[in-house]
Short mmCIF file of C-alpha atoms in Angstrom, two decimals:
data_model
loop_
_atom_site.label_atom_id
_atom_site.label_comp_id
_atom_site.label_asym_id
_atom_site.label_seq_id
_atom_site.Cartn_x
_atom_site.Cartn_y
_atom_site.Cartn_z
CA UNK A 962 38.31 145.21 94.01
CA UNK A 963 40.84 146.37 96.91
CA UNK A 964 42.94 142.89 96.34
CA UNK A 965 43.14 143.25 92.38
CA UNK A 966 44.29 147.08 93.02
CA UNK A 967 47.21 146.18 95.27
CA UNK A 968 48.33 143.50 93.08
CA UNK A 969 48.40 146.08 90.09
CA UNK A 970 50.66 148.68 92.37
CA UNK A 971 52.68 145.75 93.57
CA UNK A 972 53.43 144.57 89.71
CA UNK A 973 53.96 148.29 88.72
CA UNK A 974 56.29 148.85 91.51
CA UNK A 975 57.96 145.82 90.47
CA UNK A 976 58.42 147.01 87.23
CA UNK A 977 59.66 150.16 88.27
CA UNK A 978 62.43 148.34 90.57
CA UNK A 979 65.74 149.22 88.81
CA UNK A 980 67.24 145.92 87.24
CA UNK A 981 70.03 145.34 88.97
CA UNK A 982 71.87 142.77 91.13
CA UNK A 983 74.36 143.24 93.92
CA UNK A 984 77.82 143.85 93.16
CA UNK A 985 80.80 141.79 94.23
CA UNK A 986 81.75 144.78 96.19
CA UNK A 987 78.87 144.42 98.20
CA UNK A 988 80.49 141.77 100.51
CA UNK A 989 79.05 138.63 102.15
CA UNK A 990 76.28 140.22 104.15
CA UNK A 991 74.63 141.51 101.05
CA UNK A 992 74.52 138.38 99.68
CA UNK A 993 72.71 137.07 102.73
CA UNK A 994 70.23 139.69 102.33
CA UNK A 995 69.75 139.11 98.62
CA UNK A 996 66.37 137.49 97.31
CA UNK A 997 67.28 134.94 94.71
CA UNK A 998 64.10 135.72 92.40
CA UNK A 999 65.08 139.55 91.56
CA UNK A 1000 68.72 139.09 93.03
CA UNK A 1001 68.85 142.33 94.75
CA UNK A 1002 68.40 143.49 98.39
CA UNK A 1003 65.47 142.35 100.21
CA UNK A 1004 62.14 144.48 99.76
CA UNK A 1005 59.04 143.89 102.19
CA UNK A 1006 60.94 140.35 102.73
CA UNK A 1007 58.61 137.52 103.61
CA UNK A 1008 59.35 133.67 104.92
CA UNK A 1009 58.00 130.95 103.31
CA UNK A 1010 57.01 127.61 105.35
CA UNK A 1011 60.35 126.09 104.74
CA UNK A 1012 62.34 128.83 106.02
CA UNK A 1013 63.28 130.76 103.10
CA UNK A 1014 62.99 134.21 102.14
CA UNK A 1015 61.81 136.50 99.36
CA UNK A 1016 61.02 140.11 98.56
CA UNK A 1017 57.11 139.85 99.14
CA UNK A 1018 56.62 141.46 95.51
CA UNK A 1019 59.09 138.63 93.77
CA UNK A 1020 56.82 135.78 95.67
CA UNK A 1021 53.46 136.61 94.56
CA UNK A 1022 54.19 137.30 91.16
CA UNK A 1023 55.82 134.05 91.34
CA UNK A 1024 52.65 132.21 92.65
CA UNK A 1025 50.25 134.58 90.70
CA UNK A 1026 51.35 132.97 87.17
CA UNK A 1027 51.65 129.69 88.62
CA UNK A 1028 48.62 127.11 89.78
CA UNK A 1029 51.19 125.49 92.36
CA UNK A 1030 52.50 126.77 95.36
CA UNK A 1031 56.32 125.82 95.98
CA UNK A 1032 59.36 127.67 97.41
CA UNK A 1033 61.14 129.06 94.19
CA UNK A 1034 64.21 128.10 96.33
CA UNK A 1035 64.08 124.17 97.49
CA UNK A 1036 60.78 123.34 95.58
CA UNK A 1037 59.04 122.32 98.58
CA UNK A 1038 55.45 122.17 97.64
CA UNK A 1039 52.94 123.73 99.92
CA UNK A 1040 49.10 122.23 99.88
CA UNK A 1041 47.73 125.71 99.93
CA UNK A 1042 49.11 129.32 99.22
CA UNK A 1043 50.57 130.05 102.70
CA UNK A 1044 49.95 133.46 104.14
CA UNK A 1045 52.62 135.73 103.70
CA UNK A 1046 53.58 138.20 106.49
CA UNK A 1047 56.38 140.68 106.69
CA UNK A 1048 59.54 139.66 108.40
CA UNK A 1049 59.67 142.58 110.37
CA UNK A 1050 63.49 141.40 111.97
CA UNK A 1051 65.00 141.03 108.88
CA UNK A 1052 63.35 144.27 107.09
CA UNK A 1053 65.00 146.17 109.90
CA UNK A 1054 68.15 144.24 109.18
CA UNK A 1055 67.52 145.37 105.29
CA UNK A 1056 67.08 148.92 106.47
CA UNK A 1057 70.21 149.13 108.65
CA UNK A 1058 72.34 147.24 105.64
CA UNK A 1059 70.98 149.91 103.15
CA UNK A 1060 71.59 152.77 105.86
CA UNK A 1061 75.33 151.67 106.40
CA UNK A 1062 76.08 150.74 102.62
CA UNK A 1063 74.61 154.20 101.46
CA UNK A 1064 71.66 152.57 99.95
CA UNK A 1065 67.86 154.28 100.48
CA UNK A 1066 64.60 153.22 99.59
CA UNK A 1067 63.08 154.93 96.57
CA UNK A 1068 61.83 158.66 97.52
CA UNK A 1069 58.08 158.85 97.94
CA UNK A 1070 56.74 161.55 95.95
CA UNK A 1071 53.63 163.91 96.77
CA UNK A 1072 50.30 162.12 95.17
CA UNK A 1073 48.36 165.54 95.30
CA UNK A 1074 50.98 167.54 93.28
CA UNK A 1075 49.62 168.15 89.43
CA UNK A 1076 52.91 168.85 87.46
CA UNK A 1077 56.21 168.68 89.04
CA UNK A 1078 55.83 165.82 91.82
CA UNK A 1079 57.86 167.35 95.31
CA UNK A 1080 58.92 164.98 97.89
CA UNK A 1081 56.32 163.82 100.35
CA UNK A 1082 56.58 164.70 103.96
CA UNK A 1083 54.13 162.77 105.47
CA UNK A 1084 51.63 159.66 104.65
CA UNK A 1085 48.08 159.94 105.97
CA UNK A 1086 46.70 156.55 106.74
CA UNK A 1087 42.92 157.39 106.45
CA UNK A 1088 43.40 159.44 103.79
CA UNK A 1089 45.91 156.89 102.22
CA UNK A 1090 47.65 159.74 100.07
CA UNK A 1091 51.24 161.12 100.71
CA UNK A 1092 51.75 164.76 101.21
CA UNK A 1093 54.49 167.50 100.52
CA UNK A 1094 54.91 170.13 102.64
CA UNK A 1095 52.50 172.32 101.15
CA UNK A 1096 49.86 170.06 100.97
CA UNK A 1097 50.03 168.42 104.00
CA UNK A 1098 49.03 172.03 105.78
CA UNK A 1099 45.34 171.25 105.79
CA UNK A 1100 46.00 168.27 108.13
CA UNK A 1101 48.11 170.77 110.66
CA UNK A 1102 45.28 173.11 110.27
CA UNK A 1103 41.93 171.45 109.85
CA UNK A 1104 40.44 170.40 113.18
CA UNK A 1105 39.00 167.07 111.79
CA UNK A 1106 41.94 166.44 109.89
CA UNK A 1107 44.26 166.92 112.55
CA UNK A 1108 42.64 163.61 114.15
CA UNK A 1109 44.32 161.60 111.12
CA UNK A 1110 46.72 159.06 111.49
CA UNK A 1111 50.42 160.93 110.07
CA UNK A 1112 53.61 158.60 109.48
CA UNK A 1113 56.65 158.78 107.74
CA UNK A 1114 56.08 158.02 103.59
CA UNK A 1115 56.62 154.92 102.75
CA UNK A 1116 56.35 152.89 99.52
CA UNK A 1117 54.43 149.99 100.87
CA UNK A 1118 51.04 151.71 101.95
CA UNK A 1119 48.94 148.29 101.67
CA UNK A 1120 50.61 147.31 104.74
CA UNK A 1121 49.66 149.44 106.97
CA UNK A 1122 45.80 149.28 105.71
CA UNK A 1123 43.95 146.60 106.30
CA UNK A 1124 42.46 145.01 102.87
CA UNK A 1125 39.36 144.19 103.98
CA UNK A 1126 38.12 147.25 105.74
CA UNK A 1127 40.61 149.62 103.98
CA UNK A 1128 41.30 151.46 107.42
CA UNK A 1129 44.50 151.84 108.78
CA UNK A 1130 46.10 149.02 111.12
CA UNK A 1131 46.14 150.42 114.19
CA UNK A 1132 45.35 147.68 116.54
CA UNK A 1133 47.61 144.79 117.26
CA UNK A 1134 45.95 141.11 118.13
CA UNK A 1135 47.98 139.36 120.56
CA UNK A 1136 45.86 136.41 120.42
CA UNK A 1137 46.38 135.70 116.47
CA UNK A 1138 49.93 137.87 116.43
CA UNK A 1139 48.51 140.19 113.67
CA UNK A 1140 47.76 144.21 112.95
CA UNK A 1141 44.28 144.82 112.69
CA UNK A 1142 42.10 147.78 112.04
CA UNK A 1143 39.50 148.95 114.40
CA UNK A 1144 36.45 147.60 112.50
CA UNK A 1145 38.44 144.05 112.78
CA UNK A 1146 38.75 144.47 116.48
CA UNK A 1147 34.83 144.93 117.00
CA UNK A 1148 33.79 142.27 114.58
CA UNK A 1149 36.85 139.09 114.02
CA UNK A 1150 38.98 140.15 116.97
CA UNK A 1151 35.81 141.24 119.60
CA UNK A 1152 36.93 138.88 122.18
CA UNK A 1153 40.80 138.75 121.50
CA UNK A 1154 43.36 140.85 123.54
CA UNK A 1155 44.23 143.97 121.43
CA UNK A 1156 46.62 146.65 121.90
CA UNK A 1157 47.81 149.80 120.24
CA UNK A 1158 50.52 149.15 117.32
CA UNK A 1159 52.76 151.68 119.34
CA UNK A 1160 52.44 149.92 122.65
CA UNK A 1161 53.43 146.37 121.09
CA UNK A 1162 56.07 147.93 119.27
CA UNK A 1163 57.99 149.25 122.19
CA UNK A 1164 57.39 145.91 123.93
CA UNK A 1165 58.68 144.45 120.91
CA UNK A 1166 61.55 146.79 120.42
CA UNK A 1167 64.16 145.00 123.02
CA UNK A 1168 62.86 141.64 121.55
CA UNK A 1169 63.87 143.11 118.28
CA UNK A 1170 67.08 144.22 119.20
CA UNK A 1171 68.21 141.08 120.36
CA UNK A 1172 67.18 139.40 117.27
CA UNK A 1173 69.20 141.60 115.25
CA UNK A 1174 72.28 141.08 117.41
CA UNK A 1175 71.52 137.27 116.59
CA UNK A 1176 71.23 138.01 112.98
CA UNK A 1177 74.29 139.46 113.07
CA UNK A 1178 75.97 136.72 115.02
CA UNK A 1179 74.86 134.14 112.59
CA UNK A 1180 75.81 136.57 109.65
CA UNK A 1181 79.26 136.86 111.31
CA UNK A 1182 79.35 133.20 111.80
CA UNK A 1183 78.17 132.53 108.03
CA UNK A 1184 81.22 134.98 107.09
CA UNK A 1185 83.94 133.17 109.17
CA UNK A 1186 82.62 130.06 107.75
CA UNK A 1187 82.80 131.49 104.28
CA UNK A 1188 86.47 132.62 104.92
CA UNK A 1189 87.31 128.97 106.40
CA UNK A 1190 86.14 127.23 103.25
CA UNK A 1191 88.27 129.35 101.36
CA UNK A 1192 91.25 128.87 103.24
CA UNK A 1193 90.63 125.43 103.54
CA UNK A 1194 90.00 125.27 99.61
CA UNK A 1195 93.07 127.02 99.21
CA UNK A 1196 95.11 124.93 101.48
CA UNK A 1197 93.63 122.09 99.41
CA UNK A 1198 94.70 123.33 96.18
CA UNK A 1199 98.26 124.14 97.26
CA UNK A 1200 98.21 119.99 98.74
CA UNK A 1201 96.92 118.81 96.03
CA UNK A 1202 99.63 121.16 93.48
CA UNK A 1203 102.32 120.13 96.00
CA UNK A 1204 101.08 115.99 95.78
CA UNK A 1205 100.98 116.37 91.99
CA UNK A 1206 104.33 117.56 91.82
CA UNK A 1207 105.71 114.86 94.15
CA UNK A 1208 103.43 112.23 92.17
CA UNK A 1209 105.56 113.52 88.48
CA UNK A 1210 108.67 113.44 90.63
CA UNK A 1211 108.31 110.13 91.76
CA UNK A 1212 107.03 108.60 88.50
CA UNK A 1213 109.54 110.38 86.26
CA UNK A 1214 112.18 108.50 89.09
CA UNK A 1215 110.45 105.40 88.57
CA UNK A 1216 110.62 105.48 85.06
CA UNK A 1217 114.46 106.13 85.20
CA UNK A 1218 114.77 103.24 87.26
CA UNK A 1219 113.18 101.01 84.94
CA UNK A 1220 115.05 102.03 81.81
CA UNK A 1221 118.13 101.65 83.73
CA UNK A 1222 117.12 98.19 84.67
CA UNK A 1223 116.04 97.48 81.28
CA UNK A 1224 119.33 98.73 79.71
CA UNK A 1225 121.45 96.93 82.20
CA UNK A 1226 119.57 93.59 81.34
CA UNK A 1227 119.61 94.26 77.68
CA UNK A 1228 123.32 95.07 77.96
CA UNK A 1229 123.85 91.68 79.98
CA UNK A 1230 121.92 89.73 77.88
CA UNK A 1231 123.52 91.04 74.76
CA UNK A 1232 127.22 90.22 76.62
CA UNK A 1233 125.77 86.55 77.16
CA UNK A 1234 124.48 86.37 73.31
CA UNK A 1235 128.17 87.20 72.46
CA UNK A 1236 130.00 85.06 74.91
CA UNK A 1237 127.56 82.10 73.68
CA UNK A 1238 128.63 83.08 69.76
CA UNK A 1239 132.28 83.13 70.71
CA UNK A 1240 132.08 79.64 72.61
CA UNK A 1241 130.03 78.34 69.52
CA UNK A 1242 132.72 79.21 67.16
CA UNK A 1243 135.83 78.00 69.20
CA UNK A 1244 133.53 74.23 69.67
CA UNK A 1245 133.10 74.52 65.89
CA UNK A 1246 136.79 75.43 65.03
CA UNK A 1247 137.60 72.55 67.59
CA UNK A 1248 135.17 69.94 65.85
CA UNK A 1249 136.38 70.66 62.80
CA UNK A 1250 140.09 69.73 63.55
CA UNK A 1251 138.91 66.51 65.41
CA UNK A 1252 137.06 65.50 62.01
CA UNK A 1253 140.22 66.32 60.09
CA UNK A 1254 142.10 64.11 62.46
CA UNK A 1255 139.95 61.29 62.23
CA UNK A 1256 139.74 61.33 58.29
CA UNK A 1257 143.67 60.97 58.47
CA UNK A 1258 143.54 57.83 60.96
CA UNK A 1259 140.28 56.24 58.53
CA UNK A 1260 142.97 56.40 55.74
CA UNK A 1261 145.77 54.79 57.43
CA UNK A 1262 143.08 52.22 58.75
CA UNK A 1263 142.27 51.80 55.15
CA UNK A 1264 145.74 51.33 53.64
CA UNK A 1265 146.59 48.99 56.59
CA UNK A 1266 143.69 46.64 55.60
CA UNK A 1267 145.14 46.15 52.49
CA UNK A 1268 148.91 45.37 53.21
CA UNK A 1269 151.10 42.15 53.31
CA UNK A 1270 153.42 43.76 56.10
CA UNK A 1271 152.74 41.86 59.02
CA UNK A 1272 155.38 43.50 61.07
CA UNK A 1273 154.17 47.09 59.75
CA UNK A 1274 150.29 46.25 60.23
CA UNK A 1275 151.08 45.30 63.73
CA UNK A 1276 153.31 48.28 64.50
CA UNK A 1277 150.81 50.58 62.97
CA UNK A 1278 148.07 49.05 64.64
CA UNK A 1279 149.38 49.40 68.35
CA UNK A 1280 150.00 53.27 67.38
CA UNK A 1281 146.23 53.71 66.27
CA UNK A 1282 144.81 51.63 68.66
CA UNK A 1283 145.49 54.32 71.06
CA UNK A 1284 141.96 56.71 71.23
CA UNK A 1285 142.24 59.95 69.50
CA UNK A 1286 142.34 63.28 71.49
CA UNK A 1287 138.69 64.22 71.36
CA UNK A 1288 135.80 65.64 73.11
CA UNK A 1289 132.26 64.00 73.94
CA UNK A 1290 129.68 66.06 72.46
CA UNK A 1291 126.55 64.66 73.61
CA UNK A 1292 125.74 67.10 75.69
CA UNK A 1293 125.80 71.00 74.30
CA UNK A 1294 125.06 73.77 77.25
CA UNK A 1295 122.54 75.66 76.59
CA UNK A 1296 122.00 79.04 79.21
CA UNK A 1297 118.46 79.94 78.32
CA UNK A 1298 117.44 79.01 81.49
CA UNK A 1299 120.15 81.41 82.96
CA UNK A 1300 118.95 84.35 81.28
CA UNK A 1301 115.33 83.45 82.21
CA UNK A 1302 116.46 82.91 85.81
CA UNK A 1303 118.46 85.98 85.90
CA UNK A 1304 115.46 88.15 84.21
CA UNK A 1305 112.97 86.74 87.09
CA UNK A 1306 115.48 87.85 89.37
CA UNK A 1307 116.10 91.45 88.02
CA UNK A 1308 112.40 92.04 87.80
CA UNK A 1309 111.87 90.92 91.48
CA UNK A 1310 114.67 93.34 92.27
CA UNK A 1311 113.24 96.09 90.33
CA UNK A 1312 109.62 95.22 92.05
CA UNK A 1313 111.64 95.85 95.45
CA UNK A 1314 113.20 98.89 94.51
CA UNK A 1315 109.42 100.27 93.29
CA UNK A 1316 107.99 99.14 96.54
CA UNK A 1317 110.50 100.91 98.91
CA UNK A 1318 110.22 104.03 96.80
CA UNK A 1319 106.71 104.11 96.85
CA UNK A 1320 106.42 103.30 100.45
CA UNK A 1321 108.85 105.89 101.04
CA UNK A 1322 107.27 108.65 99.26
CA UNK A 1323 103.83 107.69 101.19
CA UNK A 1324 105.60 108.28 104.86
CA UNK A 1325 107.10 110.87 103.67
CA UNK A 1326 104.01 112.80 102.36
CA UNK A 1327 101.95 112.13 105.64
CA UNK A 1328 104.68 113.06 107.83
CA UNK A 1329 104.38 116.45 106.58
CA UNK A 1330 101.11 116.45 108.36
CA UNK A 1331 102.72 116.01 111.79
CA UNK A 1332 101.30 117.45 114.70
CA UNK A 1333 102.71 118.27 118.32
CA UNK A 1334 100.80 115.98 120.73
CA UNK A 1335 100.39 116.13 124.32
CA UNK A 1336 98.62 113.82 126.77
CA UNK A 1337 95.63 115.57 128.64
CA UNK A 1338 95.77 114.75 132.32
CA UNK A 1339 92.26 115.61 132.79
CA UNK A 1340 91.03 112.66 130.97
CA UNK A 1341 93.40 110.13 132.25
CA UNK A 1342 92.43 106.93 134.12
CA UNK A 1343 93.29 107.58 137.83
CA UNK A 1344 96.10 104.55 137.41
CA UNK A 1345 98.10 105.83 134.69
CA UNK A 1346 101.16 107.64 135.33
CA UNK A 1347 102.21 110.46 132.93
CA UNK A 1348 105.49 112.09 132.49
CA UNK A 1349 106.15 116.09 133.58
CA UNK A 1350 106.01 116.64 129.58
CA UNK A 1351 102.99 114.68 128.86
CA UNK A 1352 104.58 112.62 125.86
CA UNK A 1353 104.81 109.65 127.95
CA UNK A 1354 102.12 106.73 130.06
CA UNK A 1355 102.11 103.91 131.84
CA UNK A 1356 99.68 101.74 133.92
CA UNK A 1357 100.73 102.17 137.61
CA UNK A 1358 99.18 100.00 140.65
CA UNK A 1359 98.31 102.92 142.68
CA UNK A 1360 95.13 104.60 142.10
CA UNK A 1361 95.47 108.31 142.44
CA UNK A 1362 92.98 110.42 144.00
CA UNK A 1363 91.89 112.76 141.37
CA UNK A 1364 88.75 114.58 140.53
CA UNK A 1365 86.04 112.68 138.65
CA UNK A 1366 85.35 115.40 135.96
CA UNK A 1367 83.30 114.83 132.97
CA UNK A 1368 86.08 114.28 130.93
CA UNK A 1369 88.31 111.54 132.59
CA UNK A 1370 87.68 107.75 132.33
CA UNK A 1371 87.14 106.27 135.12
CA UNK A 1372 87.06 102.47 133.94
CA UNK A 1373 89.47 101.98 131.02
CA UNK A 1374 93.07 102.55 131.20
CA UNK A 1375 92.87 105.17 128.62
CA UNK A 1376 93.80 109.02 128.37
CA UNK A 1377 93.21 111.36 125.44
CA UNK A 1378 95.74 114.34 123.94
CA UNK A 1379 94.74 117.67 124.73
CA UNK A 1380 94.78 118.87 120.84
CA UNK A 1381 91.65 118.35 119.44
CA UNK A 1382 90.99 118.56 115.34
CA UNK A 1383 88.12 119.19 113.27
CA UNK A 1384 89.25 119.81 109.59
CA UNK A 1385 92.38 119.16 107.71
CA UNK A 1386 94.92 116.20 107.84
CA UNK A 1387 97.10 115.24 110.95
CA UNK A 1388 99.50 112.84 111.69
CA UNK A 1389 101.54 111.56 115.07
CA UNK A 1390 104.01 108.75 115.92
CA UNK A 1391 103.87 106.59 119.22
CA UNK A 1392 106.78 104.17 120.20
CA UNK A 1393 105.28 100.67 121.52
CA UNK A 1394 108.68 98.99 121.73
CA UNK A 1395 108.98 96.43 124.51
CA UNK A 1396 105.12 96.45 125.27
CA UNK A 1397 103.24 93.30 125.12
CA UNK A 1398 99.43 95.17 124.96
CA UNK A 1399 98.40 98.77 123.78
CA UNK A 1400 95.40 100.87 121.93
CA UNK A 1401 96.06 103.63 119.74
CA UNK A 1402 93.84 105.71 117.33
CA UNK A 1403 91.65 108.49 117.37
CA UNK A 1404 88.25 109.24 119.45
CA UNK A 1405 85.94 111.61 118.92
CA UNK A 1406 85.38 114.36 121.65
CA UNK A 1407 81.33 112.90 122.80
CA UNK A 1408 82.75 109.23 123.66
CA UNK A 1409 81.21 107.72 126.29
CA UNK A 1410 84.42 108.09 129.13
CA UNK A 1411 82.44 106.19 132.37
CA UNK A 1412 82.11 102.76 132.99
CA UNK A 1413 82.51 99.73 129.96
CA UNK A 1414 83.59 101.03 126.73
CA UNK A 1415 83.13 99.07 123.69
CA UNK A 1416 85.63 100.60 121.36
CA UNK A 1417 84.32 100.87 117.71
CA UNK A 1418 83.61 103.28 114.99
CA UNK A 1419 79.89 103.03 115.96
CA UNK A 1420 80.73 104.67 118.96
CA UNK A 1421 83.35 107.16 118.40
CA UNK A 1422 86.56 105.29 118.37
CA UNK A 1423 89.20 104.12 115.24
CA UNK A 1424 91.66 102.09 117.03
CA UNK A 1425 94.27 99.01 116.36
CA UNK A 1426 95.14 97.13 119.51
CA UNK A 1427 97.81 94.49 120.55
CA UNK A 1428 97.01 91.54 122.84
CA UNK A 1429 99.22 88.90 124.54
CA UNK A 1430 102.09 89.92 122.75
CA UNK A 1431 101.31 89.07 118.95
CA UNK A 1432 97.64 89.42 118.22
CA UNK A 1433 97.09 92.70 116.30
CA UNK A 1434 93.54 93.71 115.36
CA UNK A 1435 91.40 96.39 114.42
CA UNK A 1436 88.96 97.57 116.15
CA UNK A 1437 85.85 97.22 114.19
CA UNK A 1438 82.44 95.31 114.79
CA UNK A 1439 83.38 92.88 115.02
CA UNK A 1440 87.21 93.28 115.28
CA UNK A 1441 89.12 92.30 112.48
CA UNK A 1442 92.60 90.16 113.01
CA UNK A 1443 95.57 91.70 111.52
CA UNK A 1444 98.54 89.65 110.11
CA UNK A 1445 101.83 91.43 110.71
CA UNK A 1446 104.87 89.76 109.44
CA UNK A 1447 107.12 92.22 111.75
CA UNK A 1448 106.10 93.62 114.88
CA UNK A 1449 105.98 97.67 114.44
CA UNK A 1450 108.33 99.75 117.17
CA UNK A 1451 106.88 103.04 116.39
CA UNK A 1452 103.55 103.29 115.20
CA UNK A 1453 102.33 106.45 113.24
CA UNK A 1454 98.40 107.37 112.96
CA UNK A 1455 97.01 109.45 110.11
CA UNK A 1456 93.68 110.95 109.75
CA UNK A 1457 92.11 112.72 106.61
CA UNK A 1458 89.19 114.53 108.27
CA UNK A 1459 87.58 115.36 105.21
CA UNK A 1460 87.93 111.80 103.10
CA UNK A 1461 86.82 110.22 106.60
CA UNK A 1462 90.15 108.02 106.40
CA UNK A 1463 92.05 106.99 109.79
CA UNK A 1464 95.49 105.04 108.70
CA UNK A 1465 97.59 102.97 110.60
CA UNK A 1466 101.98 102.52 109.91
CA UNK A 1467 104.57 100.89 110.77
CA UNK A 1468 107.19 103.74 110.78
CA UNK A 1469 110.34 101.86 110.73
CA UNK A 1470 108.90 99.40 107.52
CA UNK A 1471 107.36 102.33 105.86
CA UNK A 1472 104.25 99.77 105.18
CA UNK A 1473 100.66 100.21 106.27
CA UNK A 1474 98.93 98.38 108.72
CA UNK A 1475 95.25 99.27 108.38
CA UNK A 1476 92.73 101.84 107.33
CA UNK A 1477 89.10 102.84 108.40
CA UNK A 1478 88.37 104.41 104.78
CA UNK A 1479 84.60 105.84 104.25
CA UNK A 1480 83.80 107.47 107.97
CA UNK A 1481 81.85 110.30 108.52
CA UNK A 1482 83.50 113.02 111.00
CA UNK A 1483 80.88 116.05 112.31
CA UNK A 1484 83.04 116.95 115.55
CA UNK A 1485 86.61 117.14 117.15
CA UNK A 1486 88.82 114.16 117.05
CA UNK A 1487 91.46 113.50 120.13
CA UNK A 1488 94.40 111.34 119.75
CA UNK A 1489 93.75 108.14 122.10
CA UNK A 1490 95.82 105.90 124.21
CA UNK A 1491 95.71 103.05 126.35
CA UNK A 1492 99.11 101.42 127.56
CA UNK A 1493 96.84 98.68 128.83
CA UNK A 1494 97.10 96.86 132.49
CA UNK A 1495 99.21 93.85 132.44
CA UNK A 1496 101.86 93.60 134.80
CA UNK A 1497 104.52 92.26 131.99
CA UNK A 1498 103.83 95.12 129.88
CA UNK A 1499 105.20 97.94 132.26
CA UNK A 1500 106.85 99.85 129.32
CA UNK A 1501 105.33 103.43 128.66
CA UNK A 1502 103.69 104.71 125.55
CA UNK A 1503 105.93 107.36 124.46
CA UNK A 1504 104.54 110.06 121.95
CA UNK A 1505 107.61 110.16 119.26
CA UNK A 1506 108.86 113.30 117.46
CA UNK A 1507 108.79 112.59 113.98
CA UNK A 1508 111.29 112.50 111.60
CA UNK A 1509 110.76 112.30 108.08
CA UNK A 1510 112.36 109.82 106.19
CA UNK A 1511 114.98 110.33 103.71
#
């Protein structure tokens, strides 16, 4: 009967609760303290085994209407109905929030008043009633009633009463970590360590304050994360809009180039056609003239064949035997193959123009993410020589006496940059001119820096290397050989943290060397450099100032 009465009272209070949700002006803190069922600030918050919190009434109603028990938020199933206990730390935070935000709990009214209900001043845990100032008077006067335990009025009376014995929860069992009444203490908890709730409360208050501080810090961390995400989303949107505009400009330019080439090609073909037609007309005219001349000779020969004047025949024979001035028409030139070859060359030229424009646009786009990179001497291998400005590194024969801190490479002649990046995009350029060996790329913060190192993505390294003057490799597992027609003099390194992309470029040729794609970055990435230790490889690696290609 007690359990049924409790459920009815909980259901009644749930129906009386205002059907309002948190306003947007309540801020991120209110969202953190919001029940996902009623969409209001927690009332008597309880936590499920999976770690999510809800109002006690909301969760009980949810499970009362179901034959299975699942978390309403993540849907994790539970084999049996969890025993829900008030999350006191979270409840204190909610009360603190309500106090600061001007919210308050519903007003508790006197249970004894008949007509007009007055505001309750105290609640008696023995009588289990709330009393206004007038009806509280007997508890302040009658000796037996004066022994009753009075507390400030609360709505959730059942949380202060033992549901089994209907007695005040006056003791705390340290063995079972739960509040119990006096009858529980002498029955089920007879051999347990029980103390008054006041004593336990005093001891727990410092812990509560620590928990509250931790919760507030968690709230601040999440609020900062929200701001970071909003800022990141804003930057991505701005970048996307800029890239969209650049793409439109690029393709508009390319379409213009194609149209110009097409117009020039058509004009050239039209000129060739007109020239061919004119040549044909001239040839036809000349042929007609030759035909007329040949017909005249044919007529003269016909006439001579019938003459008896031998002298005249001989003279005319000598005259006609000289060949007529005619051309050989056995071969007529055809310029079709010339037009096809010209078209092919024009298309090749157009493709080269398009490639150049695309490469130029890509380089221009990634160079806008240029960052200032400086070498970190605390990470440098002891035989490396760093310039005063931290922009150059070369290998030296003398091992310097340097403290072996956790950040320093002790075997591999490598060095990291001071600057690390955990979001967004960044780009830097390194001059490798005159070197026969080098390593370049990025590495995550937690890489192994001691002893033998295998540079590969699974170990936190994303690098490209040069060996023996002309052998380029991408350090994967296993390494992948790269075929480069031209030796890069300046190498650009571009990283898109969120996209999991690391790309290497030949800056002067404005061409892609290789890319690592589909990577998953979860910590800071640092630019990585190794000038290598070959004696014929004395030239330094130089961090260059990025100059956008025009």
